Amino acid sequence: MLKDRTAIVGIGETPFSKHLEASEFQLACRAIKAALDDAGIPPSEVDALSCYTYEETPEFEIARSLGMGDVHYLSQSPHGGGAGCGAVGHLALAIAAGIANVGVVWRSRKRGARSKRLWAGVQSTVTDHWKWSRPQGLLRPVDEVAVLTRRYMHEYGLTRAQLAEVALSMRAYAQGNPRALMGGRALSLDEYLGARMISDPLCLYDNCLESDGAIALVLVRADRAADGPQPPVHIHAFSQGMKAQHQLMTDYHSADPLRSSSWSCAANLWRQSDIGPGDIDVAQLYDAFAPLVLFSLEAYGFCERGEAGDLAARGELRPGGSLPVNTSGGSLSEVYLHGMNLMTEAVKQLRGSAHTQIAGAKTCLVTSCDTTPNGALILRN
Amino acid sequence: MIENAPLPFTDDPLDRDFWINARQRRLVVQSCAACGEMRFPPRPMCPHCQSENVAWQPVSGEAAVWSFAVPAPPLLPAFEALAPYVTIIGALAENSGIRMAGLAVNADGDATGITAADIAIGQPIHIDFLDASEDCTLPCWRIGPRASAA
Ligand SMILES: [Zn+2]
């Protein structure tokens, strides 16, 4: 069993910026060292490493730079924004099973430079499933999500003013977070509605930031976590999700394309959990694009299908709402690191040390990308 | 021609027949020779009966707009030159579960100058073909139903 057997006991973050001088390798080392210091554990004790398949800092370089000893578990989780919860979940499983004792998960990424953006590397000859969409003009992830968003608007009547609340509420949270890239830059509904389109119906503010930084977490078994310097944050439940007939990002071909892999993940997550959607105090929902937050609210059972726009428009995602979401500013307004900042914010909320602290938060849902094979975690303190 | 656009590899045994037919301005869909189920995009095995026997079924090319996006610059140079353009996901008349992405083209076969105002979900469209290179013809979506007498 996985339930509550492991805990996150350390978090580490570099500064976040549009441009950092340090390399991804340097940033990764600094974030991991900071997370281990936070946990009060020396690098020599780390014996499990988990990261994203997209991570470009190899685990052997990480281990020999930080001075780790013998490592007994190595794992990678697939598909960019879909990977974060899987990377943490795999580590928790290995530690709960007794394969390893101290696990580190990290993500280091420099994406502020234009040349680093994913779509800048679109090949001249497309050999994989992207051949059915990129030559036809859907070049970037935002174009792929725009297709699903327009269909959602058609089926459920979502308006741009409702969708705007995702970006507006997260920008408001960023005003309380001195580390957020969009701190000090308030956003109004008029500014949102007047912003340039990136891929109609998605505008500038529906897109995540392009930024540099690194984040790491440290996991141990729950018995050891109880003795650490930080309040432990327990991993209560974990699942990954990939629905029948799923296609990465361009999931247009299944029977019900608006019923994403998140629905598969959610059903199996709640099945394992003593905590239900109504018991979740705060949520960190993957938000590379604003509509993914709405899609995830429905998939994880916080409202019925088609109702997430109303839920957001009522202010329920804000402080004091029924479900505060992405309380650090998230990927839209704090930093974009493939969702790892959602994980550290979840830990801060459950330690009681977040910048915009949700009073008495005991439970947090963290999700990965709605439009890829994905994962989710239920955390509790 | 779309200069310097990313193009599909058309010589993969998995989907070579699709592209050969497209060059001849015919739209075909992979279907299972054992159980008859259509599938798109192509794959080696039928997800219903696991047969590897494949047939390429001609379809009319009549379709309806399932959804669409209007990508705006900054884009790859080839598409920057095309903007404003629209990419449509069309659902086939014969089988609305088969949905294909294609550039929207006007009555003159031009992909450029089309905006969101020209297109609505559910609207009829039909297949057209855009010669993208020597060995690649891309199916695309012409707005409106096929003129029946034409
Ligand atoms: Zn079959």
Short mmCIF file of C-alpha atoms and ligand atoms in Angstrom, two decimals:
data_model
loop_
_atom_site.label_atom_id
_atom_site.label_comp_id
_atom_site.label_asym_id
_atom_site.label_seq_id
_atom_site.Cartn_x
_atom_site.Cartn_y
_atom_site.Cartn_z
CA MET A 1 0.00 0.00 0.00
CA LEU A 2 1.07 3.51 -0.77
CA LYS A 3 -1.39 5.44 1.39
CA ASP A 4 0.36 7.83 3.79
CA ARG A 5 3.48 5.63 3.82
CA THR A 6 5.76 8.36 2.43
CA ALA A 7 6.07 12.08 2.86
CA ILE A 8 7.65 15.10 1.22
CA VAL A 9 10.11 16.47 3.77
CA GLY A 10 12.15 18.92 1.75
CA ILE A 11 11.58 21.45 -1.02
CA GLY A 12 14.12 23.54 -2.88
CA GLU A 13 13.70 26.31 -5.42
CA THR A 14 16.16 28.52 -7.29
CA PRO A 15 15.17 32.10 -8.05
CA PHE A 16 12.67 32.29 -10.92
CA SER A 17 13.35 34.63 -13.81
CA LYS A 18 12.89 35.27 -17.52
CA HIS A 19 16.63 34.74 -17.74
CA LEU A 20 19.11 33.18 -15.34
CA GLU A 21 22.84 33.09 -16.07
CA ALA A 22 23.37 29.67 -14.49
CA SER A 23 23.04 26.49 -16.58
CA GLU A 24 20.25 23.97 -16.15
CA PHE A 25 22.84 21.67 -14.53
CA GLN A 26 23.88 24.32 -12.02
CA LEU A 27 20.27 25.21 -11.27
CA ALA A 28 19.37 21.55 -10.74
CA CYS A 29 22.25 21.10 -8.27
CA ARG A 30 21.27 24.23 -6.35
CA ALA A 31 17.58 23.26 -6.11
CA ILE A 32 18.41 19.72 -4.96
CA LYS A 33 20.92 20.98 -2.37
CA ALA A 34 18.34 23.45 -1.08
CA ALA A 35 15.69 20.71 -0.82
CA LEU A 36 18.08 18.40 1.06
CA ASP A 37 19.07 21.24 3.41
CA ASP A 38 15.37 21.91 4.01
CA ALA A 39 14.94 18.24 4.91
CA GLY A 40 18.09 18.12 7.03
CA ILE A 41 19.44 15.17 5.01
CA PRO A 42 22.97 15.01 3.50
CA PRO A 43 23.33 14.21 -0.22
CA SER A 44 25.23 11.01 0.65
CA GLU A 45 21.98 9.47 1.91
CA VAL A 46 20.04 9.93 -1.35
CA ASP A 47 19.48 6.54 -3.00
CA ALA A 48 16.55 7.16 -5.37
CA LEU A 49 16.25 9.65 -8.24
CA SER A 50 13.21 10.50 -10.31
CA CYS A 51 12.71 13.08 -13.02
CA TYR A 52 10.87 13.91 -16.25
CA THR A 53 11.83 12.23 -19.55
CA TYR A 54 12.16 15.84 -20.76
CA GLU A 55 14.79 16.58 -18.11
CA GLU A 56 18.15 17.35 -19.71
CA THR A 57 20.36 17.08 -16.61
CA PRO A 58 21.38 13.37 -16.45
CA GLU A 59 20.97 11.60 -13.13
CA PHE A 60 24.63 10.43 -13.03
CA GLU A 61 25.84 14.02 -13.43
CA ILE A 62 23.46 15.14 -10.69
CA ALA A 63 24.60 12.35 -8.35
CA ARG A 64 28.35 12.87 -8.83
CA SER A 65 28.11 16.63 -8.59
CA LEU A 66 26.09 16.61 -5.38
CA GLY A 67 28.14 13.79 -3.86
CA MET A 68 25.43 11.19 -3.63
CA GLY A 69 26.40 7.63 -2.74
CA ASP A 70 25.01 4.37 -4.07
CA VAL A 71 21.69 4.93 -5.82
CA HIS A 72 19.22 2.04 -6.05
CA TYR A 73 16.23 3.41 -7.93
CA LEU A 74 16.11 5.52 -11.11
CA SER A 75 12.90 6.58 -12.79
CA GLN A 76 11.58 8.95 -15.42
CA SER A 77 8.01 9.99 -16.08
CA PRO A 78 6.78 10.85 -19.61
CA HIS A 79 5.26 13.79 -21.48
CA GLY A 80 6.37 17.18 -20.18
CA GLY A 81 3.52 18.76 -18.28
CA GLY A 82 1.96 15.34 -17.78
CA ALA A 83 5.01 14.04 -15.92
CA GLY A 84 5.26 15.83 -12.58
CA CYS A 85 2.87 13.80 -10.45
CA GLY A 86 4.19 10.60 -12.01
CA ALA A 87 7.78 11.51 -11.13
CA VAL A 88 6.79 12.05 -7.48
CA GLY A 89 4.47 9.04 -7.40
CA HIS A 90 7.10 6.65 -8.75
CA LEU A 91 9.52 7.79 -6.07
CA ALA A 92 6.89 7.34 -3.35
CA LEU A 93 6.18 3.80 -4.57
CA ALA A 94 9.86 2.86 -4.54
CA ILE A 95 10.31 4.19 -1.02
CA ALA A 96 7.07 2.66 0.30
CA ALA A 97 8.13 -0.68 -1.19
CA GLY A 98 11.46 -0.55 0.61
CA ILE A 99 13.63 -0.38 -2.51
CA ALA A 100 15.11 2.92 -1.39
CA ASN A 101 15.13 5.28 1.59
CA VAL A 102 15.69 8.85 0.45
CA GLY A 103 14.35 10.04 -2.89
CA VAL A 104 14.88 13.21 -4.86
CA VAL A 105 12.76 14.46 -7.76
CA TRP A 106 13.82 17.53 -9.73
CA ARG A 107 13.04 19.66 -12.75
CA SER A 108 15.45 22.24 -14.14
CA ARG A 109 14.53 24.24 -17.16
CA LYS A 110 15.65 27.30 -19.05
CA ARG A 111 12.91 28.24 -21.42
CA GLY A 112 12.97 32.03 -21.36
CA ALA A 113 15.03 32.15 -24.57
CA ARG A 114 12.97 31.91 -27.77
CA SER A 115 15.26 29.22 -29.18
CA LYS A 116 14.37 26.94 -26.25
CA ARG A 117 10.66 26.86 -26.94
CA LEU A 118 9.36 23.47 -27.87
CA TRP A 119 7.71 24.44 -31.12
CA ALA A 120 10.85 26.20 -32.35
CA GLY A 121 12.21 22.70 -32.91
CA VAL A 122 9.41 21.52 -35.23
CA GLN A 123 11.12 19.27 -37.78
CA SER A 124 10.85 19.79 -41.53
CA THR A 125 9.72 16.17 -41.96
CA VAL A 126 7.26 14.87 -39.40
CA THR A 127 7.36 11.11 -38.87
CA ASP A 128 5.19 10.56 -35.79
CA HIS A 129 1.56 11.31 -34.87
CA TRP A 130 2.19 15.04 -35.23
CA LYS A 131 2.18 14.49 -39.01
CA TRP A 132 -1.63 14.63 -38.80
CA SER A 133 -1.73 18.11 -37.28
CA ARG A 134 1.49 20.16 -37.62
CA PRO A 135 1.71 20.32 -41.43
CA GLN A 136 -1.98 21.28 -41.25
CA GLY A 137 -1.12 24.36 -39.18
CA LEU A 138 -1.46 23.31 -35.54
CA LEU A 139 2.17 24.08 -34.74
CA ARG A 140 2.27 24.76 -31.02
CA PRO A 141 0.68 23.28 -27.90
CA VAL A 142 -1.50 26.41 -27.67
CA ASP A 143 -2.97 25.67 -31.11
CA GLU A 144 -3.78 22.13 -30.04
CA VAL A 145 -5.52 23.31 -26.86
CA ALA A 146 -7.34 26.06 -28.78
CA VAL A 147 -9.13 23.38 -30.82
CA LEU A 148 -10.41 21.66 -27.67
CA THR A 149 -11.33 24.96 -26.02
CA ARG A 150 -13.42 26.10 -28.98
CA ARG A 151 -15.27 22.77 -29.00
CA TYR A 152 -15.84 23.08 -25.24
CA MET A 153 -17.20 26.62 -25.71
CA HIS A 154 -19.55 25.30 -28.40
CA GLU A 155 -20.85 22.41 -26.28
CA TYR A 156 -21.14 24.16 -22.93
CA GLY A 157 -21.43 27.87 -23.67
CA LEU A 158 -18.24 28.90 -21.89
CA THR A 159 -17.56 32.60 -22.52
CA ARG A 160 -14.20 34.37 -22.69
CA ALA A 161 -15.23 36.45 -19.67
CA GLN A 162 -15.68 33.24 -17.66
CA LEU A 163 -12.42 31.76 -18.91
CA ALA A 164 -10.69 35.03 -17.99
CA GLU A 165 -11.28 34.32 -14.30
CA VAL A 166 -8.65 31.57 -14.40
CA ALA A 167 -5.94 34.02 -15.45
CA LEU A 168 -7.30 36.84 -13.28
CA SER A 169 -7.53 34.79 -10.07
CA MET A 170 -4.03 33.38 -10.55
CA ARG A 171 -2.62 36.81 -11.29
CA ALA A 172 -4.25 38.02 -8.08
CA TYR A 173 -2.54 35.23 -6.10
CA ALA A 174 0.79 36.24 -7.67
CA GLN A 175 0.41 39.71 -6.12
CA GLY A 176 0.86 38.06 -2.73
CA ASN A 177 3.93 36.05 -3.79
CA PRO A 178 7.25 37.92 -3.91
CA ARG A 179 8.80 35.07 -5.94
CA ALA A 180 6.15 35.26 -8.69
CA LEU A 181 7.31 36.64 -12.04
CA MET A 182 4.01 38.50 -12.40
CA GLY A 183 4.14 40.03 -8.93
CA GLY A 184 3.44 43.76 -9.11
CA ARG A 185 1.61 43.41 -12.42
CA ALA A 186 -2.12 43.34 -11.74
CA LEU A 187 -4.45 42.24 -14.54
CA SER A 188 -7.96 43.51 -15.24
CA LEU A 189 -10.80 41.89 -17.19
CA ASP A 190 -10.59 44.71 -19.76
CA GLU A 191 -6.89 44.06 -20.28
CA TYR A 192 -7.61 40.35 -20.66
CA LEU A 193 -10.40 40.86 -23.19
CA GLY A 194 -8.29 43.35 -25.14
CA ALA A 195 -5.15 41.19 -25.25
CA ARG A 196 -3.81 39.83 -28.53
CA MET A 197 -4.85 36.36 -29.54
CA ILE A 198 -2.17 33.66 -29.54
CA SER A 199 -4.47 31.04 -31.03
CA ASP A 200 -8.09 32.13 -31.11
CA PRO A 201 -9.96 31.56 -28.75
CA LEU A 202 -6.88 31.67 -26.48
CA CYS A 203 -5.24 35.02 -25.77
CA LEU A 204 -1.87 36.01 -24.34
CA TYR A 205 -3.00 35.68 -20.72
CA ASP A 206 -4.31 32.13 -21.23
CA ASN A 207 -0.70 31.02 -21.80
CA CYS A 208 1.90 30.08 -19.22
CA LEU A 209 5.05 32.11 -18.68
CA GLU A 210 8.33 31.37 -20.44
CA SER A 211 10.85 31.22 -17.65
CA ASP A 212 14.04 29.80 -16.11
CA GLY A 213 14.45 27.99 -12.81
CA ALA A 214 14.72 24.67 -11.00
CA ILE A 215 12.76 22.91 -8.27
CA ALA A 216 13.44 19.77 -6.23
CA LEU A 217 11.60 17.70 -3.61
CA VAL A 218 12.85 15.14 -1.07
CA LEU A 219 10.77 12.10 -0.06
CA VAL A 220 11.27 9.61 2.78
CA ARG A 221 9.17 7.01 4.60
CA ALA A 222 6.54 8.49 6.93
CA ASP A 223 8.17 7.14 10.13
CA ARG A 224 11.40 8.95 9.35
CA ALA A 225 9.50 12.05 8.18
CA ALA A 226 8.02 12.49 11.65
CA ASP A 227 11.51 13.23 13.03
CA GLY A 228 12.56 15.81 10.40
CA PRO A 229 12.89 19.57 10.80
CA GLN A 230 9.83 20.32 8.61
CA PRO A 231 6.20 19.29 9.07
CA PRO A 232 5.81 16.24 6.80
CA VAL A 233 3.42 16.35 3.85
CA HIS A 234 2.09 12.83 3.27
CA ILE A 235 1.40 11.24 -0.09
CA HIS A 236 -2.09 9.90 0.46
CA ALA A 237 -2.97 8.70 -3.03
CA PHE A 238 -1.43 8.62 -6.49
CA SER A 239 -2.48 7.58 -9.95
CA GLN A 240 -1.48 8.14 -13.51
CA GLY A 241 -4.07 8.36 -16.28
CA MET A 242 -4.21 7.56 -19.96
CA LYS A 243 -7.67 6.96 -21.32
CA ALA A 244 -8.64 4.50 -24.04
CA GLN A 245 -7.73 5.84 -27.49
CA HIS A 246 -5.84 8.82 -26.04
CA GLN A 247 -3.59 10.75 -28.40
CA LEU A 248 -0.92 13.06 -26.96
CA MET A 249 -2.07 16.72 -27.04
CA THR A 250 -4.13 16.28 -30.22
CA ASP A 251 -6.70 14.06 -28.54
CA TYR A 252 -9.33 14.68 -31.21
CA HIS A 253 -10.00 11.12 -32.33
CA SER A 254 -11.56 9.32 -29.38
CA ALA A 255 -15.33 8.91 -28.86
CA ASP A 256 -15.50 11.87 -26.44
CA PRO A 257 -12.44 14.10 -26.85
CA LEU A 258 -13.54 16.47 -24.07
CA ARG A 259 -13.40 13.59 -21.61
CA SER A 260 -9.63 13.68 -21.20
CA SER A 261 -7.15 11.32 -19.58
CA SER A 262 -7.71 13.30 -16.38
CA TRP A 263 -11.05 11.49 -16.00
CA SER A 264 -9.27 8.12 -16.02
CA CYS A 265 -6.70 9.39 -13.56
CA ALA A 266 -9.33 10.90 -11.26
CA ALA A 267 -11.46 7.75 -10.98
CA ASN A 268 -8.49 5.64 -9.95
CA LEU A 269 -7.13 8.34 -7.62
CA TRP A 270 -10.37 8.75 -5.65
CA ARG A 271 -10.81 4.96 -5.53
CA GLN A 272 -7.65 4.75 -3.43
CA SER A 273 -8.35 7.79 -1.28
CA ASP A 274 -10.07 8.29 2.07
CA ILE A 275 -10.32 11.95 1.07
CA GLY A 276 -12.99 12.88 -1.50
CA PRO A 277 -13.32 15.94 -3.75
CA GLY A 278 -15.50 17.64 -1.12
CA ASP A 279 -12.71 17.26 1.46
CA ILE A 280 -10.03 18.97 -0.61
CA ASP A 281 -9.03 22.30 0.96
CA VAL A 282 -6.84 23.65 -1.81
CA ALA A 283 -5.88 22.46 -5.30
CA GLN A 284 -2.91 22.94 -7.62
CA LEU A 285 -4.18 22.16 -11.13
CA TYR A 286 -1.81 22.04 -14.08
CA ASP A 287 -2.18 25.25 -15.99
CA ALA A 288 0.13 25.61 -18.99
CA PHE A 289 -3.07 26.96 -20.59
CA ALA A 290 -5.99 28.45 -18.65
CA PRO A 291 -8.73 26.13 -19.98
CA LEU A 292 -6.84 23.09 -18.65
CA VAL A 293 -7.79 24.30 -15.16
CA LEU A 294 -11.49 24.25 -16.06
CA PHE A 295 -11.21 20.84 -17.71
CA SER A 296 -9.45 19.47 -14.61
CA LEU A 297 -12.05 20.90 -12.20
CA GLU A 298 -14.68 18.82 -13.98
CA ALA A 299 -12.57 15.69 -14.37
CA TYR A 300 -11.69 15.61 -10.66
CA GLY A 301 -15.32 16.01 -9.65
CA PHE A 302 -15.49 19.57 -8.29
CA CYS A 303 -18.47 20.31 -10.54
CA GLU A 304 -20.52 18.72 -13.32
CA ARG A 305 -19.43 18.72 -16.94
CA GLY A 306 -19.79 22.14 -18.49
CA GLU A 307 -20.05 23.95 -15.14
CA ALA A 308 -16.42 24.86 -14.47
CA GLY A 309 -16.74 28.26 -16.14
CA ASP A 310 -19.60 29.17 -13.78
CA LEU A 311 -17.65 27.83 -10.80
CA ALA A 312 -14.69 30.05 -11.68
CA ALA A 313 -16.85 33.08 -12.46
CA ARG A 314 -18.42 32.86 -8.98
CA GLY A 315 -14.96 33.46 -7.53
CA GLU A 316 -14.67 29.98 -6.04
CA LEU A 317 -11.00 29.65 -7.10
CA ARG A 318 -9.99 32.73 -5.06
CA PRO A 319 -9.07 32.97 -1.36
CA GLY A 320 -12.24 32.24 0.61
CA GLY A 321 -13.81 30.40 -2.32
CA SER A 322 -14.90 26.78 -2.10
CA LEU A 323 -11.68 25.61 -3.79
CA PRO A 324 -8.69 27.97 -3.88
CA VAL A 325 -6.66 26.96 -6.95
CA ASN A 326 -3.02 27.64 -7.88
CA THR A 327 -2.44 29.79 -4.85
CA SER A 328 1.13 30.78 -5.76
CA GLY A 329 0.06 32.21 -9.11
CA GLY A 330 0.71 28.90 -10.87
CA SER A 331 2.26 28.51 -14.29
CA LEU A 332 0.36 31.53 -15.60
CA SER A 333 1.72 34.01 -13.07
CA GLU A 334 4.41 32.52 -10.76
CA VAL A 335 6.76 30.48 -12.98
CA TYR A 336 6.48 27.78 -15.63
CA LEU A 337 8.50 24.69 -14.69
CA HIS A 338 6.29 21.95 -16.10
CA GLY A 339 4.13 22.08 -12.99
CA MET A 340 6.79 21.54 -10.32
CA ASN A 341 5.95 24.87 -8.67
CA LEU A 342 2.43 23.50 -8.13
CA MET A 343 4.03 20.72 -6.09
CA THR A 344 6.11 23.06 -3.90
CA GLU A 345 3.11 25.34 -3.38
CA ALA A 346 1.07 22.33 -2.24
CA VAL A 347 3.77 21.53 0.31
CA LYS A 348 3.89 25.15 1.51
CA GLN A 349 0.11 25.20 1.95
CA LEU A 350 0.16 21.99 3.99
CA ARG A 351 3.07 23.23 6.10
CA GLY A 352 1.11 26.42 6.76
CA SER A 353 3.86 28.57 5.25
CA ALA A 354 2.42 29.68 1.91
CA HIS A 355 2.48 33.34 0.89
CA THR A 356 -1.30 33.30 0.47
CA GLN A 357 -2.03 30.74 3.15
CA ILE A 358 -5.42 29.01 3.02
CA ALA A 359 -6.31 28.84 6.72
CA GLY A 360 -6.26 25.34 8.13
CA ALA A 361 -5.43 23.62 4.83
CA LYS A 362 -5.06 19.90 5.51
CA THR A 363 -5.53 18.38 2.06
CA CYS A 364 -4.35 19.32 -1.41
CA LEU A 365 -4.93 17.86 -4.86
CA VAL A 366 -2.08 18.27 -7.36
CA THR A 367 -2.62 17.40 -11.02
CA SER A 368 -0.53 17.14 -14.17
CA CYS A 369 -1.45 18.17 -17.72
CA ASP A 370 -5.05 17.46 -18.77
CA THR A 371 -4.23 16.94 -22.46
CA THR A 372 -1.40 14.40 -22.16
CA PRO A 373 -1.03 11.08 -20.37
CA ASN A 374 -0.93 12.47 -16.86
CA GLY A 375 -1.05 11.91 -13.13
CA ALA A 376 -2.32 13.31 -9.85
CA LEU A 377 -1.50 13.24 -6.15
CA ILE A 378 -3.57 13.74 -3.04
CA LEU A 379 -1.39 15.23 -0.33
CA ARG A 380 -2.26 15.69 3.35
CA ASN A 381 -0.41 16.95 6.37
CA MET B 1 2.97 25.15 -52.38
CA ILE B 2 3.75 26.10 -48.80
CA GLU B 3 7.44 27.01 -48.72
CA ASN B 4 9.48 25.46 -45.89
CA ALA B 5 6.50 24.11 -43.99
CA PRO B 6 6.92 20.96 -41.90
CA LEU B 7 5.65 18.11 -44.06
CA PRO B 8 4.58 14.56 -43.22
CA PHE B 9 6.87 11.64 -44.01
CA THR B 10 4.84 9.92 -46.73
CA ASP B 11 6.80 6.69 -47.23
CA ASP B 12 6.01 4.90 -43.98
CA PRO B 13 4.39 1.52 -44.75
CA LEU B 14 1.87 2.32 -42.03
CA ASP B 15 0.23 5.18 -43.92
CA ARG B 16 1.88 5.25 -47.37
CA ASP B 17 -1.45 4.39 -49.03
CA PHE B 18 -3.11 7.43 -47.52
CA TRP B 19 -0.53 9.74 -49.10
CA ILE B 20 -0.47 7.92 -52.46
CA ASN B 21 -4.23 8.36 -52.67
CA ALA B 22 -4.01 11.99 -51.58
CA ARG B 23 -1.61 12.66 -54.48
CA GLN B 24 -4.35 11.31 -56.74
CA ARG B 25 -6.84 13.59 -54.96
CA ARG B 26 -8.68 10.78 -53.25
CA LEU B 27 -9.42 10.59 -49.54
CA VAL B 28 -9.13 7.11 -48.03
CA VAL B 29 -9.43 5.95 -44.44
CA GLN B 30 -7.66 2.96 -42.94
CA SER B 31 -10.15 0.27 -41.99
CA CYS B 32 -9.93 -3.24 -40.62
CA ALA B 33 -10.19 -5.95 -43.28
CA ALA B 34 -11.46 -8.39 -40.65
CA CYS B 35 -14.18 -6.43 -38.76
CA GLY B 36 -14.63 -3.39 -40.97
CA GLU B 37 -14.01 -0.71 -38.28
CA MET B 38 -12.47 2.52 -39.60
CA ARG B 39 -9.59 4.05 -37.67
CA PHE B 40 -7.66 7.31 -37.82
CA PRO B 41 -4.80 8.10 -37.51
CA PRO B 42 -3.49 4.83 -38.98
CA ARG B 43 -1.91 2.19 -36.76
CA PRO B 44 -0.67 -1.36 -37.29
CA MET B 45 -3.42 -3.26 -35.45
CA CYS B 46 -7.22 -2.96 -35.21
CA PRO B 47 -8.07 -1.89 -31.63
CA HIS B 48 -11.38 -3.78 -31.87
CA CYS B 49 -10.26 -7.22 -33.10
CA GLN B 50 -6.44 -6.98 -33.19
CA SER B 51 -6.29 -7.92 -36.85
CA GLU B 52 -3.33 -6.56 -38.81
CA ASN B 53 -5.17 -6.87 -42.11
CA VAL B 54 -5.89 -3.45 -43.49
CA ALA B 55 -8.09 -2.00 -46.22
CA TRP B 56 -8.08 1.60 -47.42
CA GLN B 57 -11.67 2.70 -47.75
CA PRO B 58 -12.54 5.58 -50.10
CA VAL B 59 -14.83 8.18 -48.53
CA SER B 60 -16.80 11.04 -50.07
CA GLY B 61 -14.83 13.81 -48.36
CA GLU B 62 -18.07 15.41 -47.18
CA ALA B 63 -17.67 16.51 -43.57
CA ALA B 64 -18.70 18.96 -40.87
CA VAL B 65 -16.55 21.31 -38.79
CA TRP B 66 -15.93 19.64 -35.40
CA SER B 67 -13.72 22.49 -34.17
CA PHE B 68 -11.04 24.87 -35.39
CA ALA B 69 -8.19 27.11 -34.25
CA VAL B 70 -6.88 30.40 -35.59
CA PRO B 71 -3.14 30.42 -34.82
CA ALA B 72 -1.68 33.93 -34.69
CA PRO B 73 1.95 35.02 -35.16
CA PRO B 74 4.69 34.52 -34.04
CA LEU B 75 4.65 31.27 -36.03
CA LEU B 76 7.08 29.27 -38.14
CA PRO B 77 7.94 31.43 -41.18
CA ALA B 78 5.94 29.23 -43.58
CA PHE B 79 2.79 29.73 -41.54
CA GLU B 80 3.55 33.33 -40.67
CA ALA B 81 3.31 34.00 -44.41
CA LEU B 82 -0.05 32.23 -44.50
CA ALA B 83 -1.62 34.10 -41.55
CA PRO B 84 -4.43 34.72 -41.07
CA TYR B 85 -5.30 31.09 -41.59
CA VAL B 86 -7.55 28.55 -39.92
CA THR B 87 -7.00 24.86 -39.16
CA ILE B 88 -10.23 22.85 -39.11
CA ILE B 89 -10.89 19.49 -37.48
CA GLY B 90 -13.47 17.94 -39.80
CA ALA B 91 -15.72 15.01 -38.87
CA LEU B 92 -16.47 12.76 -41.85
CA ALA B 93 -20.06 12.39 -43.10
CA GLU B 94 -19.70 8.60 -43.35
CA ASN B 95 -18.38 8.27 -39.79
CA SER B 96 -18.41 11.31 -37.52
CA GLY B 97 -15.92 9.58 -35.21
CA ILE B 98 -13.26 9.96 -37.89
CA ARG B 99 -11.89 13.48 -37.47
CA MET B 100 -9.05 14.96 -39.52
CA ALA B 101 -7.15 18.22 -39.26
CA GLY B 102 -6.69 20.28 -42.41
CA LEU B 103 -6.07 23.85 -43.45
CA ALA B 104 -9.24 25.71 -44.35
CA VAL B 105 -9.26 26.85 -48.00
CA ASN B 106 -11.64 29.18 -49.80
CA ALA B 107 -13.41 28.62 -53.13
CA ASP B 108 -10.18 29.50 -54.96
CA GLY B 109 -8.24 26.91 -52.98
CA ASP B 110 -6.37 29.60 -50.99
CA ALA B 111 -5.55 28.96 -47.34
CA THR B 112 -4.60 32.52 -46.54
CA GLY B 113 -6.98 35.32 -45.57
CA ILE B 114 -9.47 33.07 -43.77
CA THR B 115 -10.62 34.16 -40.31
CA ALA B 116 -12.79 32.82 -37.49
CA ALA B 117 -15.73 34.82 -38.88
CA ASP B 118 -15.75 32.61 -42.00
CA ILE B 119 -16.25 29.35 -40.07
CA ALA B 120 -18.68 27.85 -37.57
CA ILE B 121 -18.77 24.53 -35.76
CA GLY B 122 -21.17 22.16 -37.52
CA GLN B 123 -20.90 23.90 -40.87
CA PRO B 124 -20.50 21.66 -43.96
CA ILE B 125 -17.05 21.35 -45.52
CA HIS B 126 -15.55 19.06 -48.11
CA ILE B 127 -12.15 17.70 -48.88
CA ASP B 128 -9.74 19.47 -51.18
CA PHE B 129 -6.06 18.86 -51.84
CA LEU B 130 -3.08 21.17 -51.55
CA ASP B 131 0.14 20.20 -53.34
CA ALA B 132 2.69 20.94 -50.65
CA SER B 133 5.77 19.45 -52.34
CA GLU B 134 6.81 17.03 -55.11
CA ASP B 135 5.78 13.99 -53.10
CA CYS B 136 3.27 15.39 -50.65
CA THR B 137 -0.29 16.44 -51.26
CA LEU B 138 -2.08 17.54 -48.11
CA PRO B 139 -5.81 17.01 -47.72
CA CYS B 140 -7.43 20.28 -46.65
CA TRP B 141 -10.97 21.47 -45.96
CA ARG B 142 -12.88 23.63 -48.42
CA ILE B 143 -15.62 25.65 -46.77
CA GLY B 144 -19.17 24.68 -47.79
CA PRO B 145 -20.68 21.51 -49.28
CA ARG B 146 -19.45 20.16 -52.61
CA ALA B 147 -21.42 21.71 -55.48
CA SER B 148 -23.54 18.70 -56.46
CA ALA B 149 -23.63 19.33 -60.21
CA ALA B 150 -19.96 20.23 -60.50
ZN ZN C 1 -10.94 -5.24 -36.57
#
